[in-house]
């Protein structure tokens, strides 16, 4: 979260409908800038879990995906989905934003690798029950929906028993700090236990960007309530020699405390 201007509160209550409208509008309008800034780092045919640069090719958090039906939520430009397709998976890429999916289509033209693209809300997945073996997302959907527990239940609904749900989010402890990559971002300023959404508004006070906070315990309870068993919680360390700054992620902060949490869970038989 960014420091507020003088007299400008950034934490406020917001409805689920306002959150959905804000997220779609934000990612549609920001898609070009986002790809210009981060597209080279993410690549066209790669699955990068986080700004620390952890790649699925190395981490293998999804296991052997050959022959598996995979859904990537919040896929953005769908680089991860195309990488998974190259590993032999049958992949569908879903995103709320038409702007981001436009970039996915452009990347398909560049690479020649095509996957089905679906524009839909993570809280209302347009799929039948028990059709995917794996659902995954790298920073998609979960941090931006008001009822993330409902999103977990939707994922459980479309997964087959024995399937896996793996997602990365901003590490919840980062809520304590402002989103500054330098020394000012090392000062604890917010309560870890304050779950009031972070909201940016336009000049008319209309929400245009919303991010939700849950504690680590909240996330575990959401998973368990949806029927999942947590298999691993990965907190990637900042790698030596990685000097790229991505928003709040920087070598300075990354060497001191985690910036990403990756939850690896299964839907038991």
PDB file of C-alpha atoms in Angstrom:
ATOM      1  CA  UNK A   1       0.000   0.000   0.000  1.00  0.00           C
ATOM      2  CA  UNK A   2       1.172   3.530  -0.742  1.00  0.00           C
ATOM      3  CA  UNK A   3       1.446   6.336   1.821  1.00  0.00           C
ATOM      4  CA  UNK A   4      -1.698   8.493   1.818  1.00  0.00           C
ATOM      5  CA  UNK A   5      -1.637  12.147   0.921  1.00  0.00           C
ATOM      6  CA  UNK A   6      -2.144  14.528   3.833  1.00  0.00           C
ATOM      7  CA  UNK A   7      -5.618  14.047   5.267  1.00  0.00           C
ATOM      8  CA  UNK A   8      -6.471  11.272   2.819  1.00  0.00           C
ATOM      9  CA  UNK A   9      -7.538   7.960   4.420  1.00  0.00           C
ATOM     10  CA  UNK A  10      -6.728   4.863   2.411  1.00  0.00           C
ATOM     11  CA  UNK A  11      -8.378   2.192   4.568  1.00  0.00           C
ATOM     12  CA  UNK A  12     -12.159   2.137   4.383  1.00  0.00           C
ATOM     13  CA  UNK A  13     -15.115  -0.189   4.166  1.00  0.00           C
ATOM     14  CA  UNK A  14     -16.239  -1.087   0.664  1.00  0.00           C
ATOM     15  CA  UNK A  15     -18.943  -3.318  -0.797  1.00  0.00           C
ATOM     16  CA  UNK A  16     -18.278  -6.448  -2.803  1.00  0.00           C
ATOM     17  CA  UNK A  17     -19.856  -4.815  -5.872  1.00  0.00           C
ATOM     18  CA  UNK A  18     -17.615  -1.750  -5.562  1.00  0.00           C
ATOM     19  CA  UNK A  19     -14.579  -3.990  -5.243  1.00  0.00           C
ATOM     20  CA  UNK A  20     -15.444  -5.939  -8.401  1.00  0.00           C
ATOM     21  CA  UNK A  21     -16.085  -2.812 -10.464  1.00  0.00           C
ATOM     22  CA  UNK A  22     -12.875  -1.194  -9.253  1.00  0.00           C
ATOM     23  CA  UNK A  23     -10.749  -4.250 -10.033  1.00  0.00           C
ATOM     24  CA  UNK A  24     -12.069  -4.659 -13.553  1.00  0.00           C
ATOM     25  CA  UNK A  25     -11.681  -0.960 -14.307  1.00  0.00           C
ATOM     26  CA  UNK A  26      -8.185  -0.784 -12.799  1.00  0.00           C
ATOM     27  CA  UNK A  27      -6.739  -3.740 -14.678  1.00  0.00           C
ATOM     28  CA  UNK A  28      -8.368  -2.680 -17.941  1.00  0.00           C
ATOM     29  CA  UNK A  29      -6.886   0.812 -17.702  1.00  0.00           C
ATOM     30  CA  UNK A  30      -3.518  -0.323 -16.310  1.00  0.00           C
ATOM     31  CA  UNK A  31      -2.934  -3.293 -18.614  1.00  0.00           C
ATOM     32  CA  UNK A  32      -0.686  -1.458 -21.078  1.00  0.00           C
ATOM     33  CA  UNK A  33       1.447   0.145 -18.378  1.00  0.00           C
ATOM     34  CA  UNK A  34       1.679  -3.113 -16.438  1.00  0.00           C
ATOM     35  CA  UNK A  35       2.918  -5.040 -19.436  1.00  0.00           C
ATOM     36  CA  UNK A  36       5.333  -2.286 -20.408  1.00  0.00           C
ATOM     37  CA  UNK A  37       6.843  -2.345 -16.917  1.00  0.00           C
ATOM     38  CA  UNK A  38       6.748  -6.061 -16.092  1.00  0.00           C
ATOM     39  CA  UNK A  39       6.285  -7.926 -19.372  1.00  0.00           C
ATOM     40  CA  UNK A  40       9.987  -8.542 -19.951  1.00  0.00           C
ATOM     41  CA  UNK A  41      10.424  -9.953 -16.435  1.00  0.00           C
ATOM     42  CA  UNK A  42       7.402 -12.257 -16.781  1.00  0.00           C
ATOM     43  CA  UNK A  43       8.194 -13.317 -20.334  1.00  0.00           C
ATOM     44  CA  UNK A  44       5.815 -14.687 -22.945  1.00  0.00           C
ATOM     45  CA  UNK A  45       6.412 -18.383 -22.241  1.00  0.00           C
ATOM     46  CA  UNK A  46       7.305 -18.642 -18.574  1.00  0.00           C
ATOM     47  CA  UNK A  47       5.623 -19.187 -15.216  1.00  0.00           C
ATOM     48  CA  UNK A  48       7.005 -16.765 -12.634  1.00  0.00           C
ATOM     49  CA  UNK A  49       5.428 -17.063  -9.208  1.00  0.00           C
ATOM     50  CA  UNK A  50       6.566 -13.765  -7.713  1.00  0.00           C
ATOM     51  CA  UNK A  51       8.800 -10.686  -7.959  1.00  0.00           C
ATOM     52  CA  UNK A  52      11.543 -12.687  -6.251  1.00  0.00           C
ATOM     53  CA  UNK A  53      11.790 -14.521  -9.563  1.00  0.00           C
ATOM     54  CA  UNK A  54      10.835 -18.036  -8.416  1.00  0.00           C
ATOM     55  CA  UNK A  55       9.941 -19.960 -11.585  1.00  0.00           C
ATOM     56  CA  UNK A  56       7.711 -23.006 -11.798  1.00  0.00           C
ATOM     57  CA  UNK A  57      10.357 -24.625 -13.999  1.00  0.00           C
ATOM     58  CA  UNK A  58      12.568 -24.727 -10.905  1.00  0.00           C
ATOM     59  CA  UNK A  59      10.084 -24.923  -8.014  1.00  0.00           C
ATOM     60  CA  UNK A  60       7.715 -27.522  -9.512  1.00  0.00           C
ATOM     61  CA  UNK A  61       4.979 -26.624  -7.045  1.00  0.00           C
ATOM     62  CA  UNK A  62       2.361 -27.957  -9.471  1.00  0.00           C
ATOM     63  CA  UNK A  63       4.081 -31.301  -9.958  1.00  0.00           C
ATOM     64  CA  UNK A  64       3.971 -33.153 -13.256  1.00  0.00           C
ATOM     65  CA  UNK A  65       1.361 -31.352 -15.366  1.00  0.00           C
ATOM     66  CA  UNK A  66       1.494 -33.584 -18.442  1.00  0.00           C
ATOM     67  CA  UNK A  67      -2.013 -34.577 -19.440  1.00  0.00           C
ATOM     68  CA  UNK A  68      -3.552 -32.543 -16.603  1.00  0.00           C
ATOM     69  CA  UNK A  69      -6.422 -30.082 -17.016  1.00  0.00           C
ATOM     70  CA  UNK A  70      -5.236 -26.798 -15.512  1.00  0.00           C
ATOM     71  CA  UNK A  71      -7.035 -23.515 -14.840  1.00  0.00           C
ATOM     72  CA  UNK A  72      -4.955 -20.370 -14.322  1.00  0.00           C
ATOM     73  CA  UNK A  73      -6.946 -17.734 -12.435  1.00  0.00           C
ATOM     74  CA  UNK A  74      -6.074 -14.070 -12.834  1.00  0.00           C
ATOM     75  CA  UNK A  75      -3.859 -15.122 -15.710  1.00  0.00           C
ATOM     76  CA  UNK A  76      -3.133 -11.612 -16.991  1.00  0.00           C
ATOM     77  CA  UNK A  77      -1.250 -11.977 -20.270  1.00  0.00           C
ATOM     78  CA  UNK A  78      -1.266 -15.768 -19.694  1.00  0.00           C
ATOM     79  CA  UNK A  79       2.489 -16.373 -19.901  1.00  0.00           C
ATOM     80  CA  UNK A  80       2.139 -19.038 -17.209  1.00  0.00           C
ATOM     81  CA  UNK A  81      -0.690 -20.761 -19.037  1.00  0.00           C
ATOM     82  CA  UNK A  82       1.339 -20.892 -22.262  1.00  0.00           C
ATOM     83  CA  UNK A  83       4.326 -22.320 -20.362  1.00  0.00           C
ATOM     84  CA  UNK A  84       2.088 -25.001 -18.849  1.00  0.00           C
ATOM     85  CA  UNK A  85       0.742 -25.849 -22.302  1.00  0.00           C
ATOM     86  CA  UNK A  86       4.327 -26.353 -23.425  1.00  0.00           C
ATOM     87  CA  UNK A  87       4.749 -28.852 -20.584  1.00  0.00           C
ATOM     88  CA  UNK A  88       1.890 -30.953 -21.912  1.00  0.00           C
ATOM     89  CA  UNK A  89      -0.996 -29.595 -19.840  1.00  0.00           C
ATOM     90  CA  UNK A  90      -4.474 -28.800 -21.157  1.00  0.00           C
ATOM     91  CA  UNK A  91      -4.756 -25.219 -19.928  1.00  0.00           C
ATOM     92  CA  UNK A  92      -7.459 -22.567 -19.687  1.00  0.00           C
ATOM     93  CA  UNK A  93      -6.479 -18.982 -18.802  1.00  0.00           C
ATOM     94  CA  UNK A  94      -9.077 -16.839 -17.013  1.00  0.00           C
ATOM     95  CA  UNK A  95      -8.966 -13.161 -16.130  1.00  0.00           C
ATOM     96  CA  UNK A  96     -11.463 -10.483 -15.123  1.00  0.00           C
ATOM     97  CA  UNK A  97      -9.857  -7.877 -17.365  1.00  0.00           C
ATOM     98  CA  UNK A  98     -10.400  -7.593 -21.109  1.00  0.00           C
ATOM     99  CA  UNK A  99      -7.323  -5.356 -21.222  1.00  0.00           C
ATOM    100  CA  UNK A 100      -5.084  -8.066 -19.807  1.00  0.00           C
ATOM    101  CA  UNK A 101      -6.579 -10.709 -22.089  1.00  0.00           C
ATOM    102  CA  UNK A 102      -5.869  -8.431 -25.057  1.00  0.00           C
ATOM    103  CA  UNK A 103      -2.204  -8.718 -24.138  1.00  0.00           C
ATOM    104  CA  UNK A 104      -2.608 -12.479 -23.841  1.00  0.00           C
ATOM    105  CA  UNK A 105      -3.913 -12.602 -27.387  1.00  0.00           C
ATOM    106  CA  UNK A 106      -1.001 -10.468 -28.615  1.00  0.00           C
ATOM    107  CA  UNK A 107       1.472 -12.801 -26.895  1.00  0.00           C
ATOM    108  CA  UNK A 108      -0.185 -15.767 -28.601  1.00  0.00           C
ATOM    109  CA  UNK A 109       0.471 -14.091 -31.939  1.00  0.00           C
ATOM    110  CA  UNK A 110       4.128 -13.548 -31.021  1.00  0.00           C
ATOM    111  CA  UNK A 111       4.760 -17.057 -29.733  1.00  0.00           C
ATOM    112  CA  UNK A 112       2.399 -19.200 -31.753  1.00  0.00           C
ATOM    113  CA  UNK A 113       1.241 -20.840 -28.510  1.00  0.00           C
ATOM    114  CA  UNK A 114      -2.504 -20.599 -27.983  1.00  0.00           C
ATOM    115  CA  UNK A 115      -4.636 -21.467 -24.945  1.00  0.00           C
ATOM    116  CA  UNK A 116      -8.354 -20.855 -24.383  1.00  0.00           C
ATOM    117  CA  UNK A 117      -8.903 -17.402 -22.868  1.00  0.00           C
ATOM    118  CA  UNK A 118     -11.936 -16.754 -20.664  1.00  0.00           C
ATOM    119  CA  UNK A 119     -13.079 -13.413 -19.243  1.00  0.00           C
ATOM    120  CA  UNK A 120     -14.855 -14.120 -15.969  1.00  0.00           C
ATOM    121  CA  UNK A 121     -14.999 -13.412 -12.249  1.00  0.00           C
ATOM    122  CA  UNK A 122     -13.173 -15.731  -9.847  1.00  0.00           C
ATOM    123  CA  UNK A 123     -16.262 -15.679  -7.622  1.00  0.00           C
ATOM    124  CA  UNK A 124     -18.419 -17.136 -10.412  1.00  0.00           C
ATOM    125  CA  UNK A 125     -16.289 -19.528 -12.438  1.00  0.00           C
ATOM    126  CA  UNK A 126     -18.092 -20.500 -15.673  1.00  0.00           C
ATOM    127  CA  UNK A 127     -17.192 -24.185 -15.452  1.00  0.00           C
ATOM    128  CA  UNK A 128     -18.920 -27.362 -14.365  1.00  0.00           C
ATOM    129  CA  UNK A 129     -18.060 -29.120 -11.124  1.00  0.00           C
ATOM    130  CA  UNK A 130     -14.943 -31.305 -10.877  1.00  0.00           C
ATOM    131  CA  UNK A 131     -13.405 -30.572 -14.271  1.00  0.00           C
ATOM    132  CA  UNK A 132      -9.823 -29.468 -13.453  1.00  0.00           C
ATOM    133  CA  UNK A 133      -6.876 -31.322 -11.956  1.00  0.00           C
ATOM    134  CA  UNK A 134      -5.015 -28.154 -10.964  1.00  0.00           C
ATOM    135  CA  UNK A 135      -6.027 -24.549 -10.330  1.00  0.00           C
ATOM    136  CA  UNK A 136      -3.275 -21.975  -9.879  1.00  0.00           C
ATOM    137  CA  UNK A 137      -2.611 -18.264  -9.836  1.00  0.00           C
ATOM    138  CA  UNK A 138       0.393 -16.011  -9.377  1.00  0.00           C
ATOM    139  CA  UNK A 139      -0.983 -12.935  -7.588  1.00  0.00           C
ATOM    140  CA  UNK A 140      -4.314 -13.156  -9.377  1.00  0.00           C
ATOM    141  CA  UNK A 141      -7.837 -12.774  -7.973  1.00  0.00           C
ATOM    142  CA  UNK A 142      -7.331 -13.664  -4.292  1.00  0.00           C
ATOM    143  CA  UNK A 143      -5.897 -10.336  -3.044  1.00  0.00           C
ATOM    144  CA  UNK A 144      -8.591  -8.351  -4.838  1.00  0.00           C
ATOM    145  CA  UNK A 145     -11.887 -10.039  -3.955  1.00  0.00           C
ATOM    146  CA  UNK A 146     -13.837  -9.098  -0.846  1.00  0.00           C
ATOM    147  CA  UNK A 147     -14.928 -12.671  -0.099  1.00  0.00           C
ATOM    148  CA  UNK A 148     -11.799 -14.714  -0.751  1.00  0.00           C
ATOM    149  CA  UNK A 149     -13.320 -17.607   1.188  1.00  0.00           C
ATOM    150  CA  UNK A 150     -16.007 -17.803  -1.500  1.00  0.00           C
ATOM    151  CA  UNK A 151     -13.293 -17.811  -4.165  1.00  0.00           C
ATOM    152  CA  UNK A 152     -11.661 -20.775  -2.407  1.00  0.00           C
ATOM    153  CA  UNK A 153     -14.982 -22.601  -2.453  1.00  0.00           C
ATOM    154  CA  UNK A 154     -15.367 -21.900  -6.177  1.00  0.00           C
ATOM    155  CA  UNK A 155     -11.916 -23.354  -6.798  1.00  0.00           C
ATOM    156  CA  UNK A 156     -12.846 -26.442  -4.765  1.00  0.00           C
ATOM    157  CA  UNK A 157     -16.048 -26.806  -6.789  1.00  0.00           C
ATOM    158  CA  UNK A 158     -14.295 -26.937 -10.176  1.00  0.00           C
ATOM    159  CA  UNK A 159     -11.454 -29.186  -8.934  1.00  0.00           C
ATOM    160  CA  UNK A 160     -11.567 -32.944  -9.066  1.00  0.00           C
ATOM    161  CA  UNK A 161     -10.894 -34.758  -5.810  1.00  0.00           C
ATOM    162  CA  UNK A 162      -7.184 -35.259  -5.466  1.00  0.00           C
ATOM    163  CA  UNK A 163      -6.569 -32.009  -7.352  1.00  0.00           C
ATOM    164  CA  UNK A 164      -4.271 -29.166  -6.317  1.00  0.00           C
ATOM    165  CA  UNK A 165      -4.835 -25.457  -5.642  1.00  0.00           C
ATOM    166  CA  UNK A 166      -1.658 -23.355  -5.601  1.00  0.00           C
ATOM    167  CA  UNK A 167      -1.654 -19.574  -5.319  1.00  0.00           C
ATOM    168  CA  UNK A 168       0.805 -16.803  -4.551  1.00  0.00           C
ATOM    169  CA  UNK A 169      -0.064 -13.525  -2.854  1.00  0.00           C
ATOM    170  CA  UNK A 170       1.719 -10.603  -1.272  1.00  0.00           C
ATOM    171  CA  UNK A 171       2.987 -11.911   2.053  1.00  0.00           C
ATOM    172  CA  UNK A 172       0.435 -10.816   4.687  1.00  0.00           C
ATOM    173  CA  UNK A 173       3.126  -9.289   6.918  1.00  0.00           C
ATOM    174  CA  UNK A 174       3.738  -6.684   4.205  1.00  0.00           C
ATOM    175  CA  UNK A 175       0.428  -5.095   5.241  1.00  0.00           C
ATOM    176  CA  UNK A 176       2.323  -3.615   8.188  1.00  0.00           C
ATOM    177  CA  UNK A 177       4.447  -1.433   5.906  1.00  0.00           C
ATOM    178  CA  UNK A 178       3.911   1.177   3.230  1.00  0.00           C
ATOM    179  CA  UNK A 179       4.763   0.083  -0.311  1.00  0.00           C
ATOM    180  CA  UNK A 180       8.118   1.846  -0.423  1.00  0.00           C
ATOM    181  CA  UNK A 181      11.169  -0.115  -1.637  1.00  0.00           C
ATOM    182  CA  UNK A 182      13.647   2.062   0.274  1.00  0.00           C
ATOM    183  CA  UNK A 183      14.340   2.625   3.977  1.00  0.00           C
ATOM    184  CA  UNK A 184      10.969   4.316   4.531  1.00  0.00           C
ATOM    185  CA  UNK A 185       9.400   0.941   3.736  1.00  0.00           C
ATOM    186  CA  UNK A 186      11.113  -0.660   6.737  1.00  0.00           C
ATOM    187  CA  UNK A 187       9.005   1.154   9.335  1.00  0.00           C
ATOM    188  CA  UNK A 188       5.973  -0.660  10.757  1.00  0.00           C
ATOM    189  CA  UNK A 189       3.013   1.708  10.348  1.00  0.00           C
ATOM    190  CA  UNK A 190      -0.148  -0.408  10.120  1.00  0.00           C
ATOM    191  CA  UNK A 191      -1.691  -3.123  12.254  1.00  0.00           C
ATOM    192  CA  UNK A 192      -1.272  -6.630  10.856  1.00  0.00           C
ATOM    193  CA  UNK A 193      -4.697  -7.414  12.319  1.00  0.00           C
ATOM    194  CA  UNK A 194      -6.534  -4.548  10.580  1.00  0.00           C
ATOM    195  CA  UNK A 195      -8.425  -6.176   7.730  1.00  0.00           C
ATOM    196  CA  UNK A 196     -10.029  -2.955   6.481  1.00  0.00           C
ATOM    197  CA  UNK A 197      -9.480  -2.862   2.690  1.00  0.00           C
ATOM    198  CA  UNK A 198      -6.914  -0.562   1.120  1.00  0.00           C
ATOM    199  CA  UNK A 199      -8.807   1.694  -1.309  1.00  0.00           C
ATOM    200  CA  UNK A 200      -7.684   4.310  -3.805  1.00  0.00           C
ATOM    201  CA  UNK A 201     -10.351   6.636  -5.204  1.00  0.00           C
ATOM    202  CA  UNK A 202     -10.704   9.044  -8.098  1.00  0.00           C
ATOM    203  CA  UNK A 203     -11.382  12.763  -7.744  1.00  0.00           C
ATOM    204  CA  UNK A 204     -15.064  11.997  -7.158  1.00  0.00           C
ATOM    205  CA  UNK A 205     -14.390   9.551  -4.348  1.00  0.00           C
ATOM    206  CA  UNK A 206     -15.242   6.505  -6.468  1.00  0.00           C
ATOM    207  CA  UNK A 207     -13.059   3.465  -5.673  1.00  0.00           C
ATOM    208  CA  UNK A 208     -10.660   2.684  -8.522  1.00  0.00           C
ATOM    209  CA  UNK A 209      -8.236   0.276  -6.828  1.00  0.00           C
ATOM    210  CA  UNK A 210      -8.973  -2.115  -3.972  1.00  0.00           C
ATOM    211  CA  UNK A 211      -6.714  -4.598  -2.217  1.00  0.00           C
ATOM    212  CA  UNK A 212      -7.821  -6.906   0.557  1.00  0.00           C
ATOM    213  CA  UNK A 213      -5.784  -8.121   3.524  1.00  0.00           C
ATOM    214  CA  UNK A 214      -6.044 -11.393   5.396  1.00  0.00           C
ATOM    215  CA  UNK A 215      -3.597 -12.801   7.921  1.00  0.00           C
ATOM    216  CA  UNK A 216      -1.742 -16.067   7.373  1.00  0.00           C
ATOM    217  CA  UNK A 217      -4.164 -17.712   9.784  1.00  0.00           C
ATOM    218  CA  UNK A 218      -7.121 -16.336   7.833  1.00  0.00           C
ATOM    219  CA  UNK A 219      -5.802 -17.886   4.629  1.00  0.00           C
ATOM    220  CA  UNK A 220      -5.302 -21.271   6.274  1.00  0.00           C
ATOM    221  CA  UNK A 221      -8.823 -21.180   7.708  1.00  0.00           C
ATOM    222  CA  UNK A 222     -10.270 -20.243   4.299  1.00  0.00           C
ATOM    223  CA  UNK A 223      -8.527 -23.216   2.726  1.00  0.00           C
ATOM    224  CA  UNK A 224      -9.632 -25.643   5.417  1.00  0.00           C
ATOM    225  CA  UNK A 225     -13.226 -24.379   5.308  1.00  0.00           C
ATOM    226  CA  UNK A 226     -13.282 -25.012   1.550  1.00  0.00           C
ATOM    227  CA  UNK A 227     -12.109 -28.597   2.079  1.00  0.00           C
ATOM    228  CA  UNK A 228      -8.412 -28.229   1.246  1.00  0.00           C
ATOM    229  CA  UNK A 229      -5.390 -29.685   3.016  1.00  0.00           C
ATOM    230  CA  UNK A 230      -2.411 -27.328   3.151  1.00  0.00           C
ATOM    231  CA  UNK A 231       0.685 -29.173   1.944  1.00  0.00           C
ATOM    232  CA  UNK A 232       3.232 -26.362   1.943  1.00  0.00           C
ATOM    233  CA  UNK A 233       3.644 -22.646   2.544  1.00  0.00           C
ATOM    234  CA  UNK A 234       6.529 -21.287   0.499  1.00  0.00           C
ATOM    235  CA  UNK A 235       8.126 -17.950   1.411  1.00  0.00           C
ATOM    236  CA  UNK A 236      10.686 -17.299  -1.349  1.00  0.00           C
ATOM    237  CA  UNK A 237      13.919 -15.706  -0.224  1.00  0.00           C
ATOM    238  CA  UNK A 238      15.378 -12.815  -2.179  1.00  0.00           C
ATOM    239  CA  UNK A 239      18.015 -14.369  -4.457  1.00  0.00           C
ATOM    240  CA  UNK A 240      21.589 -13.127  -4.536  1.00  0.00           C
ATOM    241  CA  UNK A 241      22.296 -10.953  -7.558  1.00  0.00           C
ATOM    242  CA  UNK A 242      18.626 -10.069  -8.151  1.00  0.00           C
ATOM    243  CA  UNK A 243      18.567  -6.275  -8.171  1.00  0.00           C
ATOM    244  CA  UNK A 244      15.280  -5.513  -9.920  1.00  0.00           C
ATOM    245  CA  UNK A 245      12.762  -3.407  -8.007  1.00  0.00           C
ATOM    246  CA  UNK A 246       9.077  -4.229  -8.552  1.00  0.00           C
ATOM    247  CA  UNK A 247       6.901  -1.786  -6.636  1.00  0.00           C
ATOM    248  CA  UNK A 248       7.472  -2.573  -2.969  1.00  0.00           C
ATOM    249  CA  UNK A 249       9.704  -5.564  -3.742  1.00  0.00           C
ATOM    250  CA  UNK A 250      13.361  -4.622  -3.587  1.00  0.00           C
ATOM    251  CA  UNK A 251      16.705  -6.187  -2.626  1.00  0.00           C
ATOM    252  CA  UNK A 252      16.755  -4.076   0.561  1.00  0.00           C
ATOM    253  CA  UNK A 253      13.394  -5.282   1.864  1.00  0.00           C
ATOM    254  CA  UNK A 254      13.610  -8.737   0.353  1.00  0.00           C
ATOM    255  CA  UNK A 255      16.723  -9.605   2.281  1.00  0.00           C
ATOM    256  CA  UNK A 256      15.008  -8.724   5.581  1.00  0.00           C
ATOM    257  CA  UNK A 257      11.490 -10.163   5.383  1.00  0.00           C
ATOM    258  CA  UNK A 258       9.355 -12.127   2.923  1.00  0.00           C
ATOM    259  CA  UNK A 259       7.418 -10.409   0.171  1.00  0.00           C
ATOM    260  CA  UNK A 260       5.491 -13.399  -1.154  1.00  0.00           C
ATOM    261  CA  UNK A 261       3.568 -16.327   0.301  1.00  0.00           C
ATOM    262  CA  UNK A 262       2.736 -19.322  -1.894  1.00  0.00           C
ATOM    263  CA  UNK A 263       0.088 -21.714  -0.577  1.00  0.00           C
ATOM    264  CA  UNK A 264       0.233 -25.275  -1.907  1.00  0.00           C
ATOM    265  CA  UNK A 265      -2.905 -27.262  -1.113  1.00  0.00           C
ATOM    266  CA  UNK A 266      -4.792 -30.358  -2.204  1.00  0.00           C
ATOM    267  CA  UNK A 267      -8.442 -31.397  -2.322  1.00  0.00           C
ATOM    268  CA  UNK A 268      -8.341 -34.842  -0.717  1.00  0.00           C
ATOM    269  CA  UNK A 269     -10.136 -37.880  -2.132  1.00  0.00           C
TER     270      UNK A 269
END
